[in-house]
Short mmCIF file of C-alpha atoms in Angstrom, two decimals:
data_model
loop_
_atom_site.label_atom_id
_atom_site.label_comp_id
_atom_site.label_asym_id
_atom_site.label_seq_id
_atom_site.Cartn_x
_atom_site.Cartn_y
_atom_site.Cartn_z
CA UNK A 124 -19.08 45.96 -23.01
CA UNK A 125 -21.49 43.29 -24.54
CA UNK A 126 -20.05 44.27 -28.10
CA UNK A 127 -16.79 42.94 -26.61
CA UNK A 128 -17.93 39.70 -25.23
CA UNK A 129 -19.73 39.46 -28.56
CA UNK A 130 -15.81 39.00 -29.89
CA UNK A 131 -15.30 36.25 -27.92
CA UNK A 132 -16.84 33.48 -29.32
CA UNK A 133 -14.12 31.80 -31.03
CA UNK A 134 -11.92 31.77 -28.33
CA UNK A 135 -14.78 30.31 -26.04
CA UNK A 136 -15.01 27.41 -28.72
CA UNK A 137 -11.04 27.00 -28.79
CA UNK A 138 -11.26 27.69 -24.97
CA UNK A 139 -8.72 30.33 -25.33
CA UNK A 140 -10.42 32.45 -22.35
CA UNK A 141 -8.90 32.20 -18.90
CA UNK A 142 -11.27 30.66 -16.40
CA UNK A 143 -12.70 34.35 -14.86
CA UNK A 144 -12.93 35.43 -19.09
CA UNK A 145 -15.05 32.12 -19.80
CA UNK A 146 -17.24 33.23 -16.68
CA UNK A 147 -18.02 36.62 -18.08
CA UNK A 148 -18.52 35.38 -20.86
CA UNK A 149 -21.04 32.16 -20.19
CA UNK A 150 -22.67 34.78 -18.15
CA UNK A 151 -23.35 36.92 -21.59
CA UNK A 152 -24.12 34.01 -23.58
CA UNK A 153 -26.91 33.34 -21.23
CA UNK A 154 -28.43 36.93 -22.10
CA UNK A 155 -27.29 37.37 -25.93
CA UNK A 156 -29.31 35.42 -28.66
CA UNK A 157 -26.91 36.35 -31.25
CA UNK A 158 -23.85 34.61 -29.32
CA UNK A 159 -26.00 31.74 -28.30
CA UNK A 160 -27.14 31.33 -32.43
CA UNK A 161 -23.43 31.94 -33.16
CA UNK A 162 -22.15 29.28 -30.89
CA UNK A 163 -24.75 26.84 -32.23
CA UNK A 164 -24.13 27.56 -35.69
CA UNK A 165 -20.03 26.85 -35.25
CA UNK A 166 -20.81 24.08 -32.99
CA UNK A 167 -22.65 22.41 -35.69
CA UNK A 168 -20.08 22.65 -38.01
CA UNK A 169 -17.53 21.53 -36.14
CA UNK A 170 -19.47 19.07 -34.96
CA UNK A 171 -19.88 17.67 -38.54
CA UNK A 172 -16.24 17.09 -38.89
CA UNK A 173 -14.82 14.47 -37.67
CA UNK A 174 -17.45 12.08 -39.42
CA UNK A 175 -15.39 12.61 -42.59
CA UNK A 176 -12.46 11.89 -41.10
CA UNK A 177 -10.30 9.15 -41.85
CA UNK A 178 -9.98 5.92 -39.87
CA UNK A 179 -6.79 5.29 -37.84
CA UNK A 180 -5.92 2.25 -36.62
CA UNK A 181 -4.94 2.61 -32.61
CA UNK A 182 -1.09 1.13 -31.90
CA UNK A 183 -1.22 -2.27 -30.29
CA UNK A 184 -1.51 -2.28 -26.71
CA UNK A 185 -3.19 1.00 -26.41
CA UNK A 186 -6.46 -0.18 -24.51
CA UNK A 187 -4.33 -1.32 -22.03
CA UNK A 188 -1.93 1.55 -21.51
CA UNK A 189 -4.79 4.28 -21.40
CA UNK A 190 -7.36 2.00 -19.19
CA UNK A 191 -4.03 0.91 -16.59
CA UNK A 192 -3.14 4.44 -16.15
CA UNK A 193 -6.87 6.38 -16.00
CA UNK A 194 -7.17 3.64 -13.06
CA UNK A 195 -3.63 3.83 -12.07
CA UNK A 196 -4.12 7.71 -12.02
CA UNK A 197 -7.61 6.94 -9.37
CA UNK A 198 -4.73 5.74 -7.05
CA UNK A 199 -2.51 8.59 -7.31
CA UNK A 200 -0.29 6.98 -8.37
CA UNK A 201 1.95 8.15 -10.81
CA UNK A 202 5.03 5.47 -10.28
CA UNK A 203 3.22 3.96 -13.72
CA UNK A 204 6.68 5.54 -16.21
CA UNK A 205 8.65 3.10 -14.53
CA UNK A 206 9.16 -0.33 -15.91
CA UNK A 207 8.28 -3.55 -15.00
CA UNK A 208 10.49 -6.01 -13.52
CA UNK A 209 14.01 -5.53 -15.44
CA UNK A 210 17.11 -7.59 -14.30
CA UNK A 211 19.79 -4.99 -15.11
CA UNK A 212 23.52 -6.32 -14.45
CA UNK A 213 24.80 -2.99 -15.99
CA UNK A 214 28.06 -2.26 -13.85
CA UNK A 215 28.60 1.53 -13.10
CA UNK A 216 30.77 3.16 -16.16
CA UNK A 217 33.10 4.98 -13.96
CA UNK A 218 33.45 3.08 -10.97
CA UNK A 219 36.07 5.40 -9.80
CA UNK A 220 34.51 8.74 -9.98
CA UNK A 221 31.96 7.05 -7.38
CA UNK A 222 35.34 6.64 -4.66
CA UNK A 223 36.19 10.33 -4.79
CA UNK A 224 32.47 11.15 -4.58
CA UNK A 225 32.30 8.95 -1.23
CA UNK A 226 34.83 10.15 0.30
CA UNK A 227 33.66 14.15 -1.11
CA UNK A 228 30.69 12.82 1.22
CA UNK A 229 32.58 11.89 4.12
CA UNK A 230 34.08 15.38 4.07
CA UNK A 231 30.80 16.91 3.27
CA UNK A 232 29.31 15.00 6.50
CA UNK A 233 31.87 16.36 8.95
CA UNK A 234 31.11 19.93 7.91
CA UNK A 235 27.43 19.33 7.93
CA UNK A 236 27.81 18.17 11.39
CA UNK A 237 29.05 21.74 12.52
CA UNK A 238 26.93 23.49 10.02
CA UNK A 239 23.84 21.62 11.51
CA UNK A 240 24.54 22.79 15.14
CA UNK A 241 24.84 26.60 14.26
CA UNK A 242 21.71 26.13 12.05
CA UNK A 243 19.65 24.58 15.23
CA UNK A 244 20.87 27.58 17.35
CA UNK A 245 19.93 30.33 14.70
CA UNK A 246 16.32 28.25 14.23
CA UNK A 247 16.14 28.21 18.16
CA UNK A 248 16.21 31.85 18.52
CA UNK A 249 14.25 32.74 15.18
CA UNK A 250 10.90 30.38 16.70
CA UNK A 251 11.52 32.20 19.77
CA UNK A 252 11.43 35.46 18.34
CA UNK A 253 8.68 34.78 15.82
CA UNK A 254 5.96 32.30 17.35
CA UNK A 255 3.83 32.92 13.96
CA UNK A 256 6.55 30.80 12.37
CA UNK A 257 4.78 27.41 12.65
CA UNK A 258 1.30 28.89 11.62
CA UNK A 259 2.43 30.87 9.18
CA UNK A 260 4.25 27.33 7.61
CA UNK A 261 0.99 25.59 8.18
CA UNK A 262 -1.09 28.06 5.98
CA UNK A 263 1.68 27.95 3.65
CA UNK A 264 1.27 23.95 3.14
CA UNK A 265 -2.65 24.11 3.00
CA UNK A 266 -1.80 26.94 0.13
CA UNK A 267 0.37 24.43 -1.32
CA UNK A 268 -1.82 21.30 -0.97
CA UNK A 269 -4.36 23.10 -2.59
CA UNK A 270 -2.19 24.06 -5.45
CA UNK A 271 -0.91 20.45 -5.73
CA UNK A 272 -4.85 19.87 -5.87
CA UNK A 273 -5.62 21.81 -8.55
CA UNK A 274 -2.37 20.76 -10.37
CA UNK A 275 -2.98 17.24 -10.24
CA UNK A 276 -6.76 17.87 -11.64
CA UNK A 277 -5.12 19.51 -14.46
CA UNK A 278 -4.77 15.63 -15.92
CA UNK A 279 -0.76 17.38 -17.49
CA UNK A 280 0.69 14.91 -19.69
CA UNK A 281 4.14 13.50 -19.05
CA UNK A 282 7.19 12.70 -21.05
CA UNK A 283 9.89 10.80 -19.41
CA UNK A 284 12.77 12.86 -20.35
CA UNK A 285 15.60 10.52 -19.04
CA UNK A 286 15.91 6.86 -17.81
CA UNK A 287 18.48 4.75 -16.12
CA UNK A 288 19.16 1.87 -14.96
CA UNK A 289 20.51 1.87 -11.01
CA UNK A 290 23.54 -0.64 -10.45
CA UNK A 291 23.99 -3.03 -7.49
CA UNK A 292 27.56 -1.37 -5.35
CA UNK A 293 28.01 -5.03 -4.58
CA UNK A 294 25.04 -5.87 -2.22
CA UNK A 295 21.81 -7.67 -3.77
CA UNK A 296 19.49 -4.73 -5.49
CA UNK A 297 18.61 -3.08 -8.74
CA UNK A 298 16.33 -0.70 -10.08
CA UNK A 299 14.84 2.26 -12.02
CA UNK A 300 15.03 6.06 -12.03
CA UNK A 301 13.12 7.85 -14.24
CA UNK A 302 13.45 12.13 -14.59
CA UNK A 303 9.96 13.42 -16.14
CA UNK A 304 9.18 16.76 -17.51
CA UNK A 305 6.33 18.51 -15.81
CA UNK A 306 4.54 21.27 -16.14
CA UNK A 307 5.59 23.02 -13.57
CA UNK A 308 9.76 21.35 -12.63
CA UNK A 309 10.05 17.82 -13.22
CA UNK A 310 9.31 14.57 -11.40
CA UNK A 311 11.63 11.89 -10.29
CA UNK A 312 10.41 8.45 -9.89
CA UNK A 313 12.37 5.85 -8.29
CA UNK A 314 11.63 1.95 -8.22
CA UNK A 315 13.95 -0.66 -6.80
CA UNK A 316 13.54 -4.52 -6.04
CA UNK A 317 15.43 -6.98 -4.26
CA UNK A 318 17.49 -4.85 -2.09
CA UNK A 319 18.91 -6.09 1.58
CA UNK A 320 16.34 -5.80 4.74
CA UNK A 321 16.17 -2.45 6.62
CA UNK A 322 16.66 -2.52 10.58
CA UNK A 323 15.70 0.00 13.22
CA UNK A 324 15.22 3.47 11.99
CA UNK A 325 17.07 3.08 8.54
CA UNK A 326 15.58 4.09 5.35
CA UNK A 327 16.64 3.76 2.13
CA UNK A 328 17.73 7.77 0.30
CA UNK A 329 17.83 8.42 -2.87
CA UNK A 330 20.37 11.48 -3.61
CA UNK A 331 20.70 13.84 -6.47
CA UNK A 332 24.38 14.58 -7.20
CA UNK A 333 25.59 17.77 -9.12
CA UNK A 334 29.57 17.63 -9.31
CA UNK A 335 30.41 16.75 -5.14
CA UNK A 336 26.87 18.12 -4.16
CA UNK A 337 24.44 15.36 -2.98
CA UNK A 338 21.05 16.66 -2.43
CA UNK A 339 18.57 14.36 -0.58
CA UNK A 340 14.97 13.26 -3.07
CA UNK A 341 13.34 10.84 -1.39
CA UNK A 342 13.50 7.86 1.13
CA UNK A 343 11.51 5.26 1.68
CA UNK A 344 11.42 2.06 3.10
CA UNK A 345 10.99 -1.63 1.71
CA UNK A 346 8.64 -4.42 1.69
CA UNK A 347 8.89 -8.08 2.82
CA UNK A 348 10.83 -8.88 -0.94
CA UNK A 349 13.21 -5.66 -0.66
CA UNK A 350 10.78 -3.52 -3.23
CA UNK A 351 10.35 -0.28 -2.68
CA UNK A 352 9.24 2.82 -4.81
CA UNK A 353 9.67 6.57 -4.42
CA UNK A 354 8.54 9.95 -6.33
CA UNK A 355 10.08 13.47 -5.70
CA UNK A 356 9.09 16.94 -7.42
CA UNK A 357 12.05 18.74 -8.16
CA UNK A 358 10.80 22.60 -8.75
CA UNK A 359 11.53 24.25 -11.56
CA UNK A 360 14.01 26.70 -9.23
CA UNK A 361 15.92 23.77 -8.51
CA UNK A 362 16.38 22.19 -11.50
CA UNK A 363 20.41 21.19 -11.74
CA UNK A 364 22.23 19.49 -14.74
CA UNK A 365 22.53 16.62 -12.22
CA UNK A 366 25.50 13.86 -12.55
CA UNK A 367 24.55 11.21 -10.92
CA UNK A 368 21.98 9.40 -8.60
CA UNK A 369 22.51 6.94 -5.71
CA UNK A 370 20.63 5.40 -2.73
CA UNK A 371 21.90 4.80 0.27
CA UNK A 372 20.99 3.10 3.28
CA UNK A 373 21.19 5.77 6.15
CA UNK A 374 20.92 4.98 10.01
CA UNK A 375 17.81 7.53 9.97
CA UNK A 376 15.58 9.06 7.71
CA UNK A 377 15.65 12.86 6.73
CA UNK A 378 19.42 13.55 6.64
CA UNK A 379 20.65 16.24 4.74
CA UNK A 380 23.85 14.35 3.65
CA UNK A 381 24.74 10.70 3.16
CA UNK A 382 25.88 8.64 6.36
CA UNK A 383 25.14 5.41 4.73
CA UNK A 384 27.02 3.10 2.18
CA UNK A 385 26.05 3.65 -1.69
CA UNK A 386 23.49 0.87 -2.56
CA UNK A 387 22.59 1.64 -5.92
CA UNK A 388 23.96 4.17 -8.28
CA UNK A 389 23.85 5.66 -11.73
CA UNK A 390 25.31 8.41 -14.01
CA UNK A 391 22.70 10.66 -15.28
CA UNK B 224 -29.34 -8.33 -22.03
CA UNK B 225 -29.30 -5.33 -24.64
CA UNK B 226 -26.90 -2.77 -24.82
CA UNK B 227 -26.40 0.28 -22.54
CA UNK B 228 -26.84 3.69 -24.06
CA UNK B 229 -23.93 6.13 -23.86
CA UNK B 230 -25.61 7.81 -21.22
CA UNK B 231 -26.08 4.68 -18.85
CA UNK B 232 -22.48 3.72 -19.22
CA UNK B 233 -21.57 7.43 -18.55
CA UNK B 234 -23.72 7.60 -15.36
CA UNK B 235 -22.29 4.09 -14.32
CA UNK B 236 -18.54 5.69 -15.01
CA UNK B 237 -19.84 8.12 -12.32
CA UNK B 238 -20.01 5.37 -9.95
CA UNK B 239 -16.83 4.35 -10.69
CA UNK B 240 -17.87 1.18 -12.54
CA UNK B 241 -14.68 0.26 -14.42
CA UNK B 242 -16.46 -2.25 -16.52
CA UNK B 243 -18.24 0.70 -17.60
CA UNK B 244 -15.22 2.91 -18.61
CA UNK B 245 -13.81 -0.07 -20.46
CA UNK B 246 -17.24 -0.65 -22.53
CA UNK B 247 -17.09 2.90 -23.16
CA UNK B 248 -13.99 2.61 -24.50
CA UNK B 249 -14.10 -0.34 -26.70
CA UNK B 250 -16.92 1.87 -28.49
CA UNK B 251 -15.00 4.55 -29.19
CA UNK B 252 -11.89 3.89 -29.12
CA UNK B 253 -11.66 3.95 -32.84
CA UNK B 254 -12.91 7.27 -33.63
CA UNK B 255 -11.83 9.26 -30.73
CA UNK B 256 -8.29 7.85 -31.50
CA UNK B 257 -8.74 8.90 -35.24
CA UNK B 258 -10.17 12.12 -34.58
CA UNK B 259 -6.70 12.52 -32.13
CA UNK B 260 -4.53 11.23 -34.80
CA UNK B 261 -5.44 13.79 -37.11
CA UNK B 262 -5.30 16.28 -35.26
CA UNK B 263 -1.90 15.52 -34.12
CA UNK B 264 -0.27 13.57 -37.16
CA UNK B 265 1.60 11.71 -34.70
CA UNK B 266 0.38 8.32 -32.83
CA UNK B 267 2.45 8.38 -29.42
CA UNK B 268 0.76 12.50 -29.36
CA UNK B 269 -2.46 10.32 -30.35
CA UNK B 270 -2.22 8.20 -27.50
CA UNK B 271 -1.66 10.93 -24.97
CA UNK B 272 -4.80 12.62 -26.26
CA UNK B 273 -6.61 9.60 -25.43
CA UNK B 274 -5.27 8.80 -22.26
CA UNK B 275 -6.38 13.07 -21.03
CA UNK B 276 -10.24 12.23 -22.45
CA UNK B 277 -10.35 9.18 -20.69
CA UNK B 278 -8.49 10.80 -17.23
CA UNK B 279 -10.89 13.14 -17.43
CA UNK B 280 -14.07 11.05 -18.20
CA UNK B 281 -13.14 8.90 -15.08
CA UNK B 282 -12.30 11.87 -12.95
CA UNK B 283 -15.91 13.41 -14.39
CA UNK B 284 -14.56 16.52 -13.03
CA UNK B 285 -14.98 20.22 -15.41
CA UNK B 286 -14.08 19.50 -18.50
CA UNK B 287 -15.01 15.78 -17.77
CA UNK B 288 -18.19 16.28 -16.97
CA UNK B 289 -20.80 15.68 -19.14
CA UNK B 290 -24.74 17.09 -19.03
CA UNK B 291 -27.54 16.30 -21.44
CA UNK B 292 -27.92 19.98 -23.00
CA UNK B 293 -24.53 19.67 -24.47
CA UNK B 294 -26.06 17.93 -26.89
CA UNK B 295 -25.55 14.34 -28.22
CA UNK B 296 -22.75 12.03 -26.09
CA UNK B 297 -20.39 11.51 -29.27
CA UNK B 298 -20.56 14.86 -30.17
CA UNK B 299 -19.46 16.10 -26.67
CA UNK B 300 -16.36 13.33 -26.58
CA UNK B 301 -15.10 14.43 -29.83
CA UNK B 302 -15.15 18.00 -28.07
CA UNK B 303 -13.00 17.17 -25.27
CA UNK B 304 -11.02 15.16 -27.68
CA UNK B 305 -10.42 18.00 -29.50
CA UNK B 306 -9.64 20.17 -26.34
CA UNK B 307 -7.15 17.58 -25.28
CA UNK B 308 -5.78 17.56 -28.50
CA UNK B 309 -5.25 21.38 -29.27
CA UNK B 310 -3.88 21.74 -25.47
CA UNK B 311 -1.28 18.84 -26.22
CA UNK B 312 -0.56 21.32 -29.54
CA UNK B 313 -0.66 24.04 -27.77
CA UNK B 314 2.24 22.51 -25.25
CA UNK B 315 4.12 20.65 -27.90
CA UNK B 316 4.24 24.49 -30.07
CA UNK B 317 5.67 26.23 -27.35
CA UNK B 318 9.01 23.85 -27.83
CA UNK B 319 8.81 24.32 -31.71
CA UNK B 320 9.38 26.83 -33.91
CA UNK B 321 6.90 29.56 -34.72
CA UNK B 322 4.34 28.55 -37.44
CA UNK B 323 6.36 29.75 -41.06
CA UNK B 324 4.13 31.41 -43.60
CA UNK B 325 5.99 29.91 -46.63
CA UNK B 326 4.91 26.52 -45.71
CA UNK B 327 2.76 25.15 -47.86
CA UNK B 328 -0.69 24.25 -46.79
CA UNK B 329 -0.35 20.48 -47.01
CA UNK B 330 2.79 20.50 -44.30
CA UNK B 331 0.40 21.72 -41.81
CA UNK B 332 -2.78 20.06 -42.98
CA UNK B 333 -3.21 17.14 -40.66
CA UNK B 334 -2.92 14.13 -42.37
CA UNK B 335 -0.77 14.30 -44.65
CA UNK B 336 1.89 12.88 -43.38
CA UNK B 337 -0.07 9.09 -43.01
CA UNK B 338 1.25 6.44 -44.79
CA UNK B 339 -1.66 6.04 -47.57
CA UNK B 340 -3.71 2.72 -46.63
CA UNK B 341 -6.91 1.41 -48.09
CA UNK B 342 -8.56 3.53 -46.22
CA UNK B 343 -7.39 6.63 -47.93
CA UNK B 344 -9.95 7.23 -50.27
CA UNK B 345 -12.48 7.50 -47.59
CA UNK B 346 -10.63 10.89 -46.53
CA UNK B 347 -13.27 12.76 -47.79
CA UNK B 348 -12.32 14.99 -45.42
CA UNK B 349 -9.02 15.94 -47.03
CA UNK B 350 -10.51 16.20 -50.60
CA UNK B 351 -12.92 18.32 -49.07
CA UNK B 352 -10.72 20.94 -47.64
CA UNK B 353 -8.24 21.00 -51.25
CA UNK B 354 -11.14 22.39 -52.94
CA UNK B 355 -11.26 25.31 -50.31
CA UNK B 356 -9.77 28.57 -51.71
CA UNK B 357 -6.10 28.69 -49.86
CA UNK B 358 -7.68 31.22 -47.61
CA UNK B 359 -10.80 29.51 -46.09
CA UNK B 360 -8.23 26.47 -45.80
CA UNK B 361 -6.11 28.04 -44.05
CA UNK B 362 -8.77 29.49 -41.48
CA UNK B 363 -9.70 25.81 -40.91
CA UNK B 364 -6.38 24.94 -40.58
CA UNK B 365 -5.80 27.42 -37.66
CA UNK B 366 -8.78 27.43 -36.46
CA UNK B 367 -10.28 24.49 -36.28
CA UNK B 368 -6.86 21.98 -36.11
CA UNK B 369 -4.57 24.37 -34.40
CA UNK B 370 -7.08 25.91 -32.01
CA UNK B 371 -5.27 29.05 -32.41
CA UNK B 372 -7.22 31.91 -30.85
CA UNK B 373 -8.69 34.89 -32.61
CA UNK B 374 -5.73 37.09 -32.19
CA UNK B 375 -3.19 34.52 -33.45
CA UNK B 376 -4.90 34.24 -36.35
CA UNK B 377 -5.08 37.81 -36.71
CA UNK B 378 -1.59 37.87 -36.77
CA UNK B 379 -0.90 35.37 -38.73
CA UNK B 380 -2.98 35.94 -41.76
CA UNK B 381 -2.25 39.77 -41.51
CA UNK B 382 -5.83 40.52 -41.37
CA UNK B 383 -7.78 42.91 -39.04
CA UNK B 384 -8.98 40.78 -35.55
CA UNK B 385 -12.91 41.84 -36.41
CA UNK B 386 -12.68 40.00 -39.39
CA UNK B 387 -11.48 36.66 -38.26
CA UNK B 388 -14.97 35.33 -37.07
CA UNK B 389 -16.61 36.38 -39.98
CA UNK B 390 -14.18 34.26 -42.08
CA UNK B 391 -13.78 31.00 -39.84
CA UNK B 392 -17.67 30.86 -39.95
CA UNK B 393 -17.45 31.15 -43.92
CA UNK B 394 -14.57 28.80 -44.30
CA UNK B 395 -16.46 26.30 -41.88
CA UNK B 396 -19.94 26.67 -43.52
CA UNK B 397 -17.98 26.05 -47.49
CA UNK B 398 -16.46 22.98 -46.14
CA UNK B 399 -19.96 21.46 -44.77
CA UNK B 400 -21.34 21.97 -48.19
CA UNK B 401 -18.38 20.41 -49.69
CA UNK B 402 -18.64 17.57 -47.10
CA UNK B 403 -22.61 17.24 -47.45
CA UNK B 404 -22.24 17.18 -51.34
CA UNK B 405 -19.55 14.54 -51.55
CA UNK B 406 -20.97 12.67 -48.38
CA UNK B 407 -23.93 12.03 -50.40
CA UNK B 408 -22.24 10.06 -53.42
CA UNK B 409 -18.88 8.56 -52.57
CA UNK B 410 -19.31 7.49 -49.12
CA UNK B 411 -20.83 3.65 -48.87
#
């Protein structure tokens, strides 16, 4: 058994052990003189290294990038891939494509409508017949919370994958939507200025279209100037070759399918 | 007022003390980010490194998380730097194609691949590992820049897994004495 831990010390130095392996295995160090001697020795010449390395100059603007987004990342914030303030006057390519997909939505709706009321009677009986439901969702989110936890500890890097510009339908608006690669799915990241007031209940959607398909990621709701900003996981189970994205303005927040007029929009 | 020790700025960074973070930075920025672009012969991969040691360092969290008997401050950054740095490898591999035997040395060597400045000479470094027989420069190589584990390089080099230590340690003690003989006349 020691003999084996013995055979890890490279792997401890390349940390190359799971977390339970590095355990074992700090626990063993503590009691073997030849590992702790061994992991000295390499230590010390690895150590020695980078002394003879050559210089590098760092890219301009570095400082700045890596000290805005360790303090960005304090905030939890991770709307930093977007860009600043852009004026894009791109007009949608296929302006056209975007008529059939509206009025794909207002058949969508009126199936949704039915679809919604058989799906409120089936939930109705299920809770009935299973009162664990709610608890057992509850346990289920602190599960998840704490894997979002430990996933967001993990520091992952991220590479923006895809980036467009949203275009005005014709009201006042523009903005950003940046797709980025995760470890674990990808991340959408939304950021839009100078769109019209909201009134009431409404909320402003953002939609992921594949083919006729809109699925809701993300609403939110704007400030005093019209900005607003929204992120959405997309798991790696749901991960679509998605056409298009658009935000609407809907009545209410968390509907399934688009009630609203098209705000902004974009080909993906 | 005279300067802060690594260890004043790092317990400061504990507190949160951004002013600390950015000192900490500004002193060594230049080698951590040199250290990173050699191991990843690529500055945007360089950056990212830098941006993990310094997420980390703020979080002071695990890996970020510095105590005295890890020995000297520097020497523990340039650890996690090289942590970050083989994990970023390690992610960036999994897209690529698998490592291919017939390459030469020098297309995986890091470095390489710099355009040549005035500072080239000074890669003792490089000169260093050339005089290393192909096989103790290639355990550096995977070892030491690739953060391949023991088994990988097992497989790779076609040699039996009880062996690998034996000749990482070797290839890693002939390169100090390399480094230590030419430190001593060309440098300065």
């Amino acid at each position: 058994m020691n003999e084996k831990q013995c055979e890890n010390v490279l792997d401890y130095l390349n940390e190359q052990l799971t977390e339970k392996e590095r355990e074992e295995f700090e626990q063993h160090l503590r009691e073997c003189p030849d590992c702790q001697a061994e992991v000295q020795e390499l230590e010390n010449l690895m150590g020695g290294i980078p002394a003879y390395m050559k210089e590098a100059t760092p890219p301009a603007g570095m400082r700045e990038r890596v000290l805005n987004d360790v303090f960005k990342d304090e905030e939890n914030e991770h709307k930093n891939e977007t860009e600043e303030k852009q004026a894009p006057v791109l007009s949608p390519k296929k302006p056209n494509k975007w008529k059939v997909w509206a009025g794909a939505l207002a058949a969508g709706l009126l199936l949704s409508v039915g679809g919604n009321i058989f799906a409120g009677l089936q939930l109705q009986q299920l809770s009935s017949q299973n009162e664990d439901l709610e608890s057992n969702l509850s346990d289920l989110q602190v599960a998840l919370s704490k894997l979002e936890d430990r996933e967001s500890e993990n520091g992952d890097t991220m590479t923006p994958t895809e980036r467009t510009q949203l275009a005005s339908t014709g009201e006042a608006g523009s903005g950003v939507a940046t797709l980025v690669d995760r470890n674990i799915g990808s991340e959408l990241l939304v950021q839009v200025e100078e769109l019209t007031q909201l009134e009431g209940d409404q909320v402003y959607q953002v939609w992921l279209i594949e083919g006729e398909n809109p699925e809701p990621a993300g609403a939110f709701t704007t400030d005093g100037e019209g900005n607003g900003a929204v992120t959405f996981r997309i798991d790696e189970e749901n991960q679509k070759s998605w056409d298009a994205i658009a935000i609407t303005k809907e009545p209410k927040p968390n509907n399934q399918l688009p009630e609203g007029e098209v705000v902004l929009q974009a080909e993906l | 007022m005279s300067k802060p020790t690594d260890y004043e700025l790092y317990e400061q960074i504990r507190n949160k003390d951004k002013t600390a973070l950015e000192t900490l930075y500004n002193r060594y920025e230049k080698l951590l980010y040199s250290f990173a672009h050699r191991m990843m012969k690529d500055q945007q991969a360089a950056e990212e490194v830098m941006q993990d040691v310094f997420i980390k360092l703020w979080r002071g969290k695990g890996a970020g998380q510095y105590v005295k008997e890890r020995g000297k401050f520097s020497s523990w950054l340039l650890t996690i730097t090289r942590n970050a740095s083989i994990d970023l490898i390690r992610k960036k591999k999994a897209q690529e194609v698998e490592w291919d035997q017939r390459d030469s040395m020098n297309e995986e060597m890091p470095g390489v691949e710099e355009v040549v400045t005035d500072k080239e000479e000074r890669d003792q470094l490089r000169k260093a590992i050339d005089t290393l027989p192909d096989e103790q420069q290639r355990m550096i190589c995977l070892f030491y820049f690739q953060g391949l584990s023991q088994r990988e390089i097992a497989e790779k080099c076609e040699i039996p897994l009880g062996t690998v230590k034996g000749r990482v340690r070797l290839a890693l003690k002939k390169l100090r004495e390399h480094l230590d003989e030419k430190g001593g006349t060309t440098d300065e």
